[in-house]
Structures are given as C-alpha cells and as structure tokens.
Amino acid sequence: MAEEGRGRVWHTKSTTASSDDAGSSTATPRNDEASRSGSSGFKTGTINVHNPAVSYGRIDPEIEENVLLVKSVPVEIPQLDHRKELGCDSDDDDPDVPGKRRSTSAASRDLSSAHSSPSSSTDTSPLLDLPSELIDAILAWLSPLELTAVSLACRKLRNHAYSETQWKRHVLSNLPGNRITSPYPCKSWRDLYISHDPCWFLTKHKLWFCDRELTGQMIIVRYDERRGCIEGYQLVATRSKEGSEPWLADKDVHIHHFEATVKLHLDKPILQLNVDSLENLLREKSSSLAFRRFFSEQPMRISNGTDPRFTNFLLAKPLSKQALAGRMANDFPHGYVWPPPAVPARHRVTGQPAGVHPLATSIDYTRSTAAMWQPRNRSEVSDQIFRIRQWMEMGPPTMGVHIAEEVVTYSTLDPVLYTPTAEKPWRGIWVGDYSGHGCEFLLVNQPDDAEENEKPLTRLESETEAEFQERFLHKRVYRGRLEAIKLTGDANVPRGEYTFVADDLGEDGFMGTAREPPFEGARVVKSKGHIAHMGFYNDRYIESQLLLLSYNRLAQYWVGFGHISFFERVDIDQFLVPK
C-alpha cells in the first residue's frame, strides 16, 4: 500500500511524528507463508500445498520464488535474559552455590543445638507433645519426599504422614482445573500419588510442545479420573470458514477469513501412563526397597491398534550453564538445543536432529548422546522437559530387527508467559492462519518492562472512570514489545522461531487508528514478519503492521504480500477435564 493509501485507512499522527515512526521502524514480525517440507536434500513428510480458497492482493507467497521479491527490513532480536525473567533454577544441583552452602550449614547448626538441648536427653520428641491438629498443620508444609522421610521416624508421625488429607493435597496440587474427588482406581490418595511419581509434573504444566521435524507438535497432558491414567493428546486446529475477499479500503489487499475450531485429537494418544504400569506391578508384588529404584525410562501401553510402533517415556536432565555456553548463539538449529533461544525457559536440553539432519534416524547417535540427557537419579530430573522414544520391531519378539527409532523432546512454558494481566493483556496461547500451511499455534509473549518497581496507577479525584481507563491504556498497556513465537511451525518458518514481532506498542510504533471496516477503532502498530524459503533457508523479515483488534483477536497485515491474516486466543483450560 502506498503511503497516501495508508493514510486513508488509518487515523495517523502528525507529519513530524509519522516521519519519526518511519525512521524507527525496527519491529519484526515473521511471515511464515510457506510449505511443509524439510531442508534441501533430506526427505521430510511435508509439501507445499496451495490453498485455492484464498487470494493475495499483491505477491503470492505460496510461490517459492516470490519470497525474494519482497523487500526485507532490518531487525534486531534483543538478547533477553530469560534466566532472570523466569527465575532460572538450573544451578539448583550445584553444590558450590553459596545459598546451598548456607542452608546446609544452617541445618547442621540446628541439629547440633537440638542434640545439646535438655529435651534431647528425653525419649520423646517435643513435636509429639503437640496437638494432632498442629502436627498436621506442620506436615502440610512438607513435600512428598519430606513427608515420606518423616513417616520413617516413628509410628505416631507415620500415622500423620500417611493421612489422606496430606496426600490428597499433593495430588490436587498437580491437577490444575481438574478437582477429582476420588483416588480410584487406587485404594488411597497416597497410593495414587506413588503410582504416578515422579511424573506428576506432566499434568501440573499441562501444555507441552516438541521439536519433531520442522512442524513440531503441541499436546495437552491431563489426568483421567475414570481410568487413573495420565494421558496426552495432540492439540489440533481447523478452519471452519475459508476464503478471502478484497478489502474495501484498499482493493490491492485481501482479507483472509479465519474462524478456528480447536480440539484434541482423541483418536491417537501421544502419551499414556497407566496406574498398572510394570513398575507399579513390581512394587505391589514386593515391599522391598530394591523395587523402588529410580526408572528414567519406562514403556507405555498406548491403546492404538493402528500404530505398530513401540513407545517409551523418558525423563530428561537439563543442560548445565557450561554446556549451554555458546551453543544457543549459533543460527538455526541452535546447536540442537531445545527449546530454542526465542522461547523463554528454565531448563534446556540437547534435542534430536529429527527431519533436519542425516543423523535423525541414527541409533548410534541416540545411544552415544544418552549420557548427556538421561538422568541417573531423581535429583537430576527436569520437571520442564521429557522425551518420547518410538521405534518398530520387524520379525518375532526375540529375533526382531529394531528400526526407525525416533526420540522427540517436549518442553513446557512457564504459566507467567501465557497468563494475561491488566498490563500485559495479549499474553497467551494463540492460533493463527497460515493459508496453505493451515493453522499453527503461537506463544504471544510480552516481556516484562525494565520498570520493575513501578507504583500502581491510581485514579485521580478529578477524572472519571473512562478517563482513568484511557490513561491506563496509554501509560501501562500500550507500551513495550510484543513477540509471537511459533509453538508449531511449517517447512518455511519452523517451530520455536519468531513469526512476527512489534518492537513497541507505544508511541514509537504507533501508526494510527483504523477507521475502515472491519477494523474500525483498532490500534495499528509497526511490526515485522518472518519469511523464508523451504527448510528455513534465506530467512528474513519484511514490513508488516499489527492490528490490535481486541485482547482475544489480532490481525497481521503482510504489506508486501497484500493480505491480512487473523490470530485468535486459545483457552487451553477447557481441555483439562475429560468429558
């Protein structure tokens, strides 16, 4: 759209302000208009599919050669300190951390003073003299492992530590949005907790996305009270309405219709941990502690008769700071670190080069790197990442040939990143329209501002409620950076990469207010879209504009391609309770 044409659509600022905006256009959305295929020279399971229901006002991005015809714009991706942002705890296992030394020495001092106190000469601990209600209240502060340790002290503390109230609380704390009422099929809440320990973090974090090929996959993990199992299903989205139409304000721009239907693919579970697993059966047959050893990998009996593959669930060990140093500074695939640098994360691991590297099907590679990412004990286990190993057996069980092994790594997101607030209302999980690629899921992240100690904005005595809301929008909402990161991707711009970014929602990025249907009243800010050839080759950013339609709906105007696509917020909590 020409400058004068753009002025007819947006209520813009003054001439001076507009020229300043043009000079500071450094936002970078990512246009992911591409096809599903792997990098050149390697076989993948995706192809470039034309969508006949839509059209483009200018350059057709579904034609691979047209990507080079769009003018690119410079972009700076800030090196955000995600460790500081999320309170990274990758040093928790480091014995040299000063905090840990202090806590250990403090515990030693407490123990020694307890032995020297007059009460230590008695046979009964003062703790046991407390009323039962106080003992239960004290034990309520303990973790499951600490509660188990207390149960070994004496019969009275064991009775308190085995209380159903204690273990029900621990189970429900890992089931957000799913308040189950019975420990069925187990006899007690404690038995239920033990049956799925240490895998309760799967349901606690509920949302997981993986590094499978370039497209990735997103799953929702939940607990099914009817069967007593932890299950994970792929989250999929389809367009219930397709097509496009010219924009009345500019006939060279086409608006793509988008009404997404999001659901779980219940016919094919990705993850299924049953209460009657092999490990639990061994525990039931023997009370010996030898059968309670740590298992970092366990088989899954997935009820899917059409899939001939065997599937194992694997716990993961996060990489240390030393192992991560310098690896994520590389270009894609970022040293095969998962999740990639664009995604804020507490833990990162070595991913598998599935679909983008000839080692993707190498069993030797998988086994040679196992020592780097396979935990040897509970203290090394990450609650942010897990893996799924799949393979096929050709021939009889005892003489079969092990082929086509694949290891997929799943990571979660800190709830802070996708939980909207009054000042960060666009944070969340979104689904977007990518034409021939179909629907893709995004994380819309609004990083925290530098002003961490800002005082809350209060209403003045002289202003009305409407005036206060307007002032709140301009001072606390319309500011800072907005970045859209793909959780699932395509063969052009893959999962874990930016799809578009807006450097500033405030005055520096403000272009105007839309005055033509169907976008009347929407704030329009500068952004940059990410595009690339198939295999994420020759990727770059192009000029685009972000339309803030509401807190649940966005639109992205890809200027060079001449089309507008939509994005909608996804409520993942609706999938947490089986129906």
XYZ file of N, CA and C in Angstrom, residues 8 11 13 50 85 102 178 184 216 270 276-277 292 343 363 420 441-442 525 533 535 568:
66
model
N -5.365 6.941 4.110
C -6.817 6.902 4.011
C -7.416 5.876 4.965
N -6.147 6.578 11.003
C -6.022 7.913 11.571
C -4.595 8.044 12.060
N -0.785 10.016 13.063
C -0.327 11.144 13.857
C 0.087 12.276 12.923
N -1.111 -25.533 -2.026
C -1.789 -24.294 -2.377
C -3.206 -24.313 -1.810
N 14.370 -13.521 33.878
C 12.935 -13.301 33.756
C 12.131 -14.411 34.417
N 24.958 -22.198 52.628
C 24.420 -21.569 53.824
C 23.296 -22.391 54.422
N -8.732 -29.460 37.452
C -9.364 -30.785 37.454
C -9.441 -31.283 38.889
N -9.645 -43.387 42.959
C -9.868 -44.548 42.087
C -8.955 -44.465 40.870
N 6.828 -29.501 14.346
C 6.570 -29.622 15.774
C 5.194 -30.190 16.066
N -0.747 -39.428 22.464
C 0.695 -39.281 22.319
C 1.408 -39.835 23.547
N -1.466 -49.187 36.274
C -0.998 -50.575 36.365
C 0.240 -50.786 35.494
N 1.176 -49.849 35.558
C 2.415 -49.972 34.792
C 3.270 -51.103 35.355
N 11.941 -50.189 44.385
C 11.563 -48.789 44.349
C 12.717 -47.923 43.826
N 12.350 -18.994 22.860
C 11.373 -19.398 23.866
C 11.985 -19.253 25.256
N 20.614 -44.760 15.252
C 20.520 -45.303 16.607
C 21.812 -45.057 17.365
N -2.445 -13.732 30.813
C -2.590 -12.278 30.616
C -2.789 -11.546 31.937
N -0.028 -22.902 16.075
C -0.153 -22.370 17.436
C 1.048 -21.496 17.774
N 0.764 -20.421 18.506
C 1.788 -19.442 18.850
C 1.767 -19.148 20.338
N 0.031 -0.775 14.860
C 1.428 -0.523 15.212
C 2.342 -1.197 14.185
N 12.515 -19.390 2.664
C 12.311 -20.487 1.728
C 12.111 -21.782 2.509
N 12.655 -25.230 4.271
C 13.814 -25.649 5.036
C 14.413 -24.530 5.861
N -6.242 -15.828 16.911
C -7.225 -15.871 17.992
C -6.622 -16.564 19.218
